[in-house]
mmCIF file of C-alpha atoms in Angstrom:
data_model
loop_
_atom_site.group_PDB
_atom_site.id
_atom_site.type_symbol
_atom_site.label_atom_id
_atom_site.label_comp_id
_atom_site.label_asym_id
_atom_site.label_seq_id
_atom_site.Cartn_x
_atom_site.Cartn_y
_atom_site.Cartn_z
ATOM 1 C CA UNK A 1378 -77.495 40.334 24.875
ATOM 2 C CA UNK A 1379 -77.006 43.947 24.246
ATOM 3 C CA UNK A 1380 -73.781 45.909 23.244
ATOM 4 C CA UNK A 1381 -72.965 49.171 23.872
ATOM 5 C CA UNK A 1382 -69.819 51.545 22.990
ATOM 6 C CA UNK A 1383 -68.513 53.018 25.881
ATOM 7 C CA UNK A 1384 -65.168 54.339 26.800
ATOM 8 C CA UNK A 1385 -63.899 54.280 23.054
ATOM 9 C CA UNK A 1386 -64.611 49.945 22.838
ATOM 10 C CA UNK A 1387 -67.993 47.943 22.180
ATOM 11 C CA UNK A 1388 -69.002 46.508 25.436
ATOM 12 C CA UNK A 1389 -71.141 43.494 26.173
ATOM 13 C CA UNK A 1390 -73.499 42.834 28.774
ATOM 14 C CA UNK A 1391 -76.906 40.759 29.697
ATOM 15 C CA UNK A 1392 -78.734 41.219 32.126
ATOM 16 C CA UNK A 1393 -82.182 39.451 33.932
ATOM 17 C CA UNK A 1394 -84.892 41.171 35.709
ATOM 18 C CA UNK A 1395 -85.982 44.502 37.225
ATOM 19 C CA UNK A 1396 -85.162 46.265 40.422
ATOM 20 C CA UNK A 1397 -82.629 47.360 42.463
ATOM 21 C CA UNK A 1398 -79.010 47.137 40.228
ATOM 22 C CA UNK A 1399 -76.837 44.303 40.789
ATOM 23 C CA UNK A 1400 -73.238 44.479 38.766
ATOM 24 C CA UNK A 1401 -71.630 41.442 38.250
ATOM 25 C CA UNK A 1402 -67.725 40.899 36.989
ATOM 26 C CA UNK A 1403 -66.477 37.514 36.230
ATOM 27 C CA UNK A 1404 -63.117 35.924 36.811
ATOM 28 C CA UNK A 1405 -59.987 35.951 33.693
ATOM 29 C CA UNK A 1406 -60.664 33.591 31.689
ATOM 30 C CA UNK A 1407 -64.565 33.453 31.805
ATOM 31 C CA UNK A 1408 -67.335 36.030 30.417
ATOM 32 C CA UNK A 1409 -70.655 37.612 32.517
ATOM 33 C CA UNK A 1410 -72.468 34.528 31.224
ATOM 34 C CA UNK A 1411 -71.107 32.528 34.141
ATOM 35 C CA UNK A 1412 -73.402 34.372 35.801
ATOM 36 C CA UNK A 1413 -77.122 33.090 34.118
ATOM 37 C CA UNK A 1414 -77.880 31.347 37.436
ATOM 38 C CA UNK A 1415 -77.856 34.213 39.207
ATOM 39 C CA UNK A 1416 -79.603 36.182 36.792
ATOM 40 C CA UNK A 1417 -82.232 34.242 36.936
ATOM 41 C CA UNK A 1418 -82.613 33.510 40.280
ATOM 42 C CA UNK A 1419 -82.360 36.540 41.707
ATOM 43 C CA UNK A 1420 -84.506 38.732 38.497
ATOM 44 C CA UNK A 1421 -87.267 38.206 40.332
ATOM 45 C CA UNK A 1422 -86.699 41.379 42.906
ATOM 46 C CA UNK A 1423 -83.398 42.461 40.860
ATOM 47 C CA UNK A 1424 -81.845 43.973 37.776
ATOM 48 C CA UNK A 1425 -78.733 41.425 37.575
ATOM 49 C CA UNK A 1426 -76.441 43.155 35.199
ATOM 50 C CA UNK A 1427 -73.159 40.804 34.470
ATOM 51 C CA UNK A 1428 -70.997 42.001 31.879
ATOM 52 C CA UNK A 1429 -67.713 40.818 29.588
ATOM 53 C CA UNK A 1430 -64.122 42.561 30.995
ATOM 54 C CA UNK A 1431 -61.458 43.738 28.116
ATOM 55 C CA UNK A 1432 -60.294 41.434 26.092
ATOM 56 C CA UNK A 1433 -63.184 38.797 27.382
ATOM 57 C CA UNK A 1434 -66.317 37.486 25.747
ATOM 58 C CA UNK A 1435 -67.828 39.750 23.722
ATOM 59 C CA UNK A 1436 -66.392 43.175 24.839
ATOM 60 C CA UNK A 1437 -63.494 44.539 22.145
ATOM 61 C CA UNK A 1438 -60.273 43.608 22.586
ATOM 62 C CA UNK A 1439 -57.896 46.585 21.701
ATOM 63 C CA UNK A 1440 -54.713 45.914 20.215
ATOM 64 C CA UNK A 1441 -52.846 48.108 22.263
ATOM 65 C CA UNK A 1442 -51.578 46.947 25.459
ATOM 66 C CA UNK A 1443 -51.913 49.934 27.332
ATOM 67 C CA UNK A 1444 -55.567 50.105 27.002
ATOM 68 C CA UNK A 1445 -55.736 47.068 29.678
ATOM 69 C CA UNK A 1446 -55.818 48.134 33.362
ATOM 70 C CA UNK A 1447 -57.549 48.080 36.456
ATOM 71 C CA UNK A 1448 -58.241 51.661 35.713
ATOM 72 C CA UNK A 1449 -59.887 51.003 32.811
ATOM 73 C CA UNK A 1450 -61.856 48.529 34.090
ATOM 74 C CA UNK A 1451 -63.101 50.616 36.829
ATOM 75 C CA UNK A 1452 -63.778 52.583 34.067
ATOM 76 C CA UNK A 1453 -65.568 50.325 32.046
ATOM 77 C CA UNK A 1454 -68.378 49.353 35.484
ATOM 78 C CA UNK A 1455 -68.622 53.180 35.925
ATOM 79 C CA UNK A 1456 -69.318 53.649 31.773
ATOM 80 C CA UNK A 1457 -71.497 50.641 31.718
ATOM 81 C CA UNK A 1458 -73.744 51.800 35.051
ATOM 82 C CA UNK A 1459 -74.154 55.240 33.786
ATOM 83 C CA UNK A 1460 -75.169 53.892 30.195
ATOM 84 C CA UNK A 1461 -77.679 51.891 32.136
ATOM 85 C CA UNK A 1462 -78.979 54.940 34.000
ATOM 86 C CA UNK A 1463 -77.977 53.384 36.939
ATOM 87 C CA UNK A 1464 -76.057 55.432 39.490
ATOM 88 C CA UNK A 1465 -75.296 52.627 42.458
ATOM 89 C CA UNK A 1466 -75.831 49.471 42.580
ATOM 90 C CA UNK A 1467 -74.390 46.104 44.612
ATOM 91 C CA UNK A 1468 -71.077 45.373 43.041
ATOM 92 C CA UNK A 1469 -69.793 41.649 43.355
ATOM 93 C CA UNK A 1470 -67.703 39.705 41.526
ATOM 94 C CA UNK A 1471 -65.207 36.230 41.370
ATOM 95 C CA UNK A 1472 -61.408 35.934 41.671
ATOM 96 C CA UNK A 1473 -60.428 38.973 39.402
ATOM 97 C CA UNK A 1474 -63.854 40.196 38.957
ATOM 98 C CA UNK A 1475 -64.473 40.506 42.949
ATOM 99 C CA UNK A 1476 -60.944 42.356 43.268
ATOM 100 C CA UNK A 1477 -62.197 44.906 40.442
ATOM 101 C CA UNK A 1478 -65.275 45.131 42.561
ATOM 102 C CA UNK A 1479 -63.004 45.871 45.468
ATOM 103 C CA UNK A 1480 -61.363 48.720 43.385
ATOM 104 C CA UNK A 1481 -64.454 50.120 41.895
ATOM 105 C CA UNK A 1482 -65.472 50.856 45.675
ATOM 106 C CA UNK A 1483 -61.898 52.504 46.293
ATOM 107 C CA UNK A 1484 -62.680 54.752 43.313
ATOM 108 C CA UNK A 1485 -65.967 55.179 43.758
ATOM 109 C CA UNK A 1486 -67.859 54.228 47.128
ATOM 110 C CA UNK A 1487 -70.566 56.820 46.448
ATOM 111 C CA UNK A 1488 -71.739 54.236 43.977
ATOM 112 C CA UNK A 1489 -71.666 51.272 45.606
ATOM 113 C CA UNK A 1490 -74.751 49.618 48.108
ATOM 114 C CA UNK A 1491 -73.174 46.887 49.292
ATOM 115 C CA UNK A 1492 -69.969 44.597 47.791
ATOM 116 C CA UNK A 1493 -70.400 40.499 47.155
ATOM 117 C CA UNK A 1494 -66.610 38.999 47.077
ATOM 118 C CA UNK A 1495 -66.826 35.658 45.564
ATOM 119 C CA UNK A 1496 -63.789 33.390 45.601
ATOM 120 C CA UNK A 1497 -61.452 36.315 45.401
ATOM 121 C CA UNK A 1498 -58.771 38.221 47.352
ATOM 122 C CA UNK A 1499 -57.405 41.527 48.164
ATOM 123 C CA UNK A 1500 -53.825 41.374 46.628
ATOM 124 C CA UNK A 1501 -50.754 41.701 47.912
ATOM 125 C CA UNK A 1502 -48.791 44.124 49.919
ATOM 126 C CA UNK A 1503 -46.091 41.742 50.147
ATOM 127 C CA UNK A 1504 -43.611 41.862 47.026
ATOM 128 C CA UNK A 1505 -42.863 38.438 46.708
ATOM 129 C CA UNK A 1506 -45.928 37.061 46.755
ATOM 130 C CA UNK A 1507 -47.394 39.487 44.533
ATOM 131 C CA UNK A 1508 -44.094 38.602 41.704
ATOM 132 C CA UNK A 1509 -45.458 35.193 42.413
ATOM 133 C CA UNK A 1510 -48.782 35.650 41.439
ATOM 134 C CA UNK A 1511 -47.477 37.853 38.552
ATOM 135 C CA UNK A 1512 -45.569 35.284 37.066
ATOM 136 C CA UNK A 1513 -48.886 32.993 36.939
ATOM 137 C CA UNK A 1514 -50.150 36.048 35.352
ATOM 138 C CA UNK A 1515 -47.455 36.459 32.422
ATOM 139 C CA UNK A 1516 -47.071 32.635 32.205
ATOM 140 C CA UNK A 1517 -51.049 32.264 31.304
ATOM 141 C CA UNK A 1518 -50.643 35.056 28.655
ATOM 142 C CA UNK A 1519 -47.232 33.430 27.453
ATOM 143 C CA UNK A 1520 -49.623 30.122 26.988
ATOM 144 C CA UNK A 1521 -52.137 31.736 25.328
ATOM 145 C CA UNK A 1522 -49.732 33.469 22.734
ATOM 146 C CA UNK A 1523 -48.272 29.632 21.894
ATOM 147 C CA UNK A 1524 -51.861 27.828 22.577
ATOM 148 C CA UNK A 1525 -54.275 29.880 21.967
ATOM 149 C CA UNK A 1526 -57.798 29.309 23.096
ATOM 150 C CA UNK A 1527 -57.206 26.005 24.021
ATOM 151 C CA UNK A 1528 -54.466 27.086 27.050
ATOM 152 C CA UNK A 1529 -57.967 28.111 28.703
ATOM 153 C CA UNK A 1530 -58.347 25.412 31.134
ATOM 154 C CA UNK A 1531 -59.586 25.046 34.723
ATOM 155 C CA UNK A 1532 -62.842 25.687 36.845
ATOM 156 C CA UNK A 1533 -66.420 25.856 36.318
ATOM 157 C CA UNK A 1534 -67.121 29.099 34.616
ATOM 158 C CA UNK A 1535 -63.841 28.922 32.255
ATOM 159 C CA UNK A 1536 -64.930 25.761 31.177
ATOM 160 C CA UNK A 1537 -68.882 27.260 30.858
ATOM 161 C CA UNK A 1538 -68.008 30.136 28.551
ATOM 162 C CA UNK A 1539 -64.422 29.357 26.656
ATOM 163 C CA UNK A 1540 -66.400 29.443 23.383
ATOM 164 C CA UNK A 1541 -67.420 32.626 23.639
ATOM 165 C CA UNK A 1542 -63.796 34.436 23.880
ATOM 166 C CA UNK A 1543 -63.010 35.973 20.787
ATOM 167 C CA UNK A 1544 -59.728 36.579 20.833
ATOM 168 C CA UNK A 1545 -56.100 34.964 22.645
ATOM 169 C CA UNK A 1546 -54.198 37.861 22.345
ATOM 170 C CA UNK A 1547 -56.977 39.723 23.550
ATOM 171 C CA UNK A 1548 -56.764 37.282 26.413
ATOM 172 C CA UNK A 1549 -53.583 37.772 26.789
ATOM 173 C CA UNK A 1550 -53.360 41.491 27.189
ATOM 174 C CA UNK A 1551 -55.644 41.038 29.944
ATOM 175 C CA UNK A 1552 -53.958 38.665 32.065
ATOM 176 C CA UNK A 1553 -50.764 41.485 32.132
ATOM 177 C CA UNK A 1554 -52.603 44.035 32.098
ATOM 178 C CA UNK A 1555 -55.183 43.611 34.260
ATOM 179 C CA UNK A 1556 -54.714 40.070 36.552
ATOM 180 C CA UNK A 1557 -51.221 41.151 37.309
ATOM 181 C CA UNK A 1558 -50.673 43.146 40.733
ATOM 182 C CA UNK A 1559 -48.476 46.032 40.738
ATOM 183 C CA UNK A 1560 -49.670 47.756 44.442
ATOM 184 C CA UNK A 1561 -50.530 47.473 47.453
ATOM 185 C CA UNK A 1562 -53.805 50.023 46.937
ATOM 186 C CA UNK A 1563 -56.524 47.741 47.487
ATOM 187 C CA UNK A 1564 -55.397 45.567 50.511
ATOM 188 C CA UNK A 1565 -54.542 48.873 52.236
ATOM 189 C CA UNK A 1566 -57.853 50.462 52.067
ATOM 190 C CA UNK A 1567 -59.803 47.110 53.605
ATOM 191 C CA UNK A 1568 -60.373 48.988 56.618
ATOM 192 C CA UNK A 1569 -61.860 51.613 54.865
ATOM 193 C CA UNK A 1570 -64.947 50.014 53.609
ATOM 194 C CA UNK A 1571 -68.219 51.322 54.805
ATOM 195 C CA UNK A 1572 -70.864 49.355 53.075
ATOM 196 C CA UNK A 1573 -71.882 45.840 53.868
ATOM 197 C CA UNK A 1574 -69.854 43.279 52.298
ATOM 198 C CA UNK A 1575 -70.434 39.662 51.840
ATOM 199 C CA UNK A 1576 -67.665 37.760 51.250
ATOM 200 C CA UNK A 1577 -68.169 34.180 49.691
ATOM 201 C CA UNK A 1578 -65.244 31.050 49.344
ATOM 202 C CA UNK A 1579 -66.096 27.522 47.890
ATOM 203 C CA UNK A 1580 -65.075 24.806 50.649
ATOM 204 C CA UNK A 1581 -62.947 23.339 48.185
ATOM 205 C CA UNK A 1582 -61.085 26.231 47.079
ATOM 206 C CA UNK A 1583 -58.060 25.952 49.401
ATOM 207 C CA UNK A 1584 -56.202 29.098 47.080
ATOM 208 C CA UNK A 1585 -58.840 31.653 48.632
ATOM 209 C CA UNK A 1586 -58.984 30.489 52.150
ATOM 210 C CA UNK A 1587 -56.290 32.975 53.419
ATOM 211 C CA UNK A 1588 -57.469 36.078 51.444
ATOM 212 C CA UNK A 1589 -60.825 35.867 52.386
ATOM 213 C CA UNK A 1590 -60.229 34.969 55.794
ATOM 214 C CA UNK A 1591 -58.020 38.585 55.355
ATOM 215 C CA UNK A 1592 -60.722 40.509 53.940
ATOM 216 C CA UNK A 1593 -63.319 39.097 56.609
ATOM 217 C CA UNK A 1594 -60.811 40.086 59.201
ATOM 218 C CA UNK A 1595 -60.464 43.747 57.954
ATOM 219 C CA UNK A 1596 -63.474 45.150 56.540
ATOM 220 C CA UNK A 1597 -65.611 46.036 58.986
ATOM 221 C CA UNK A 1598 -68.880 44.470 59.853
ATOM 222 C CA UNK A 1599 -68.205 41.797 56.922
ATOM 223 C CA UNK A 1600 -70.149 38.307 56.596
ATOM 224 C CA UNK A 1601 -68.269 35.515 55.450
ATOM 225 C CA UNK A 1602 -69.701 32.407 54.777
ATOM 226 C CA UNK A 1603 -68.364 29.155 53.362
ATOM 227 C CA UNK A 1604 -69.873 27.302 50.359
ATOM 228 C CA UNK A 1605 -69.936 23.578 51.340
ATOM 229 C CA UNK A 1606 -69.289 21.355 48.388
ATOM 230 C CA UNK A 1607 -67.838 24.151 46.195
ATOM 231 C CA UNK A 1608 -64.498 24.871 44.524
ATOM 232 C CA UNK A 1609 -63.678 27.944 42.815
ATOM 233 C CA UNK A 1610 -67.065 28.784 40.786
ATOM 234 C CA UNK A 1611 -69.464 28.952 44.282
ATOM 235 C CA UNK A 1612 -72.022 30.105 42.544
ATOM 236 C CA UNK A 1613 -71.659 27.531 39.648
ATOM 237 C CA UNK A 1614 -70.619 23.935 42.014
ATOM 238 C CA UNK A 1615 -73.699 24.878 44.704
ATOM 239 C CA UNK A 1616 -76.372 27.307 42.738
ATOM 240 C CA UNK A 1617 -79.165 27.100 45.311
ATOM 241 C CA UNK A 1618 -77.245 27.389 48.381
ATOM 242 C CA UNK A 1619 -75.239 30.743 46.646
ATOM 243 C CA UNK A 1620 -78.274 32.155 45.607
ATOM 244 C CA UNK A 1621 -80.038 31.737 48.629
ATOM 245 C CA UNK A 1622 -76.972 33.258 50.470
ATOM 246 C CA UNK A 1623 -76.828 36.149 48.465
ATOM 247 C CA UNK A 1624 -80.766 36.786 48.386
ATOM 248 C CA UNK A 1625 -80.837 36.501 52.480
ATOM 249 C CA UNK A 1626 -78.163 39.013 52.898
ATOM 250 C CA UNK A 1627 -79.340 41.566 50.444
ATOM 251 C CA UNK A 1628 -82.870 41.582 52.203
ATOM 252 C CA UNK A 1629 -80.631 41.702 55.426
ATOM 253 C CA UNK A 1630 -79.498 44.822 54.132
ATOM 254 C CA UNK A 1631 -83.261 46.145 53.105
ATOM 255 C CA UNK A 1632 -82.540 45.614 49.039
#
């Protein structure tokens, strides 16, 4: 369970295996370690690399609340993939950590192989629904300001690493900083993917339905496929059928 300081804050990672680089963000609220069944699954022909966001886990959590952003979290993969000598890999991710994975490849496509969209959606280019989804946002970092840890509460991989957060505030920084929406950039530049992308939704997770429907519809050449039996944490509620979905379209892809 290494650490390493990059970009100015002590980040944490694991990772499983040897091969080519797969980088793995997880949703708010969880840490990379929701992602151990993968890791060891798929170490076999892989380097799974799944790492904590600002604020999460065991990465920092800077007091100042300008030093959480999808920016710097873009950062952050970039910082973390060139400490590991890596310089592209398969980005994927869940809820928030697929849409960072979405706006790593608008920063960066050179670097990216392929993109695996878990659970997750685009954004909004619609106003009102994004100040809808915002105020979730502020509300869960309101919560955790009066709760702390224990306003963490919910699916699968919150539940699987909430002892591992460090920090509420840290938390809570996060969720405005980095959950909340504030464009229109990512949804608008669907269209202008050019790697393969598998895009992933639990049955059960009725929240997702529409965005990844929406992303199937406009990246090009995507794969969506449905997790029967699954709610928000695929690859947690049905393991063997997610990693087996992953693994076949990777080697579809010649990884």
């Amino acid at each position: 369970m290494p650490d390493a300081v990059i970009n100015g804050i002590t980040i944490h990672w694991e990772e499983w295996g040897s091969g080519f680089p797969i980088l793995l963000t997880h949703g708010y609220g969880a840490t990379g370690r929701m992602w151990r069944g993968q890791g060891e699954a798929l170490g076999d022909r892989y380097r799974v690399i799944a790492w904590d966001m600002r604020g999460h886990g065991g990465t920092d959590s800077p007091p100042d609340p300008k030093a959480y952003s999808e920016a710097l979290t873009i950062a952050d993969m970039a910082g973390l993939l060139d400490h590991l000598g890596e310089r592209e890999a398969v980005v994927g991710g869940l809820s928030l950590g697929g849409y960072m994975s979405l706006a790593f490849y608008v920063a960066h496509p050179e670097r990216v192989r392929a993109l695996v969209l878990c659970d997750t959606g685009p954004g909004y280019r619609n106003p009102d629904a994004r100040a809808q989804w915002n105020d979730f946002a502020f509300g869960m970092a309101k919560r955790l300001r009066e709760e702390g840890l224990e306003a963490l509460r919910g699916s699968p991989e919150i539940e699987a690493t909430r002892a591992l957060h460090r920090s509420a505030e840290g938390l809570a920084m996060a969720a405005e900083g980095m959950l909340a929406q504030f464009d229109s950039r990512i949804i608008d530049a669907l269209p202008s993917i050019a790697v393969p992308t598998l895009i992933i939704v639990g049955e059960h997770d009725k929240r997702y339905f529409a965005g990844t429907d929406y992303m199937a519809a406009k990246i090009p050449g995507a794969r969506k496929v449905v997790i029967p039996g699954a709610g928000h944490a695929a690859n947690i509620d049905q393991p063997e059928f997610f990693n087996r979905t992953v693994r076949e379209f990777l080697e579809s892809i010649g990884l």
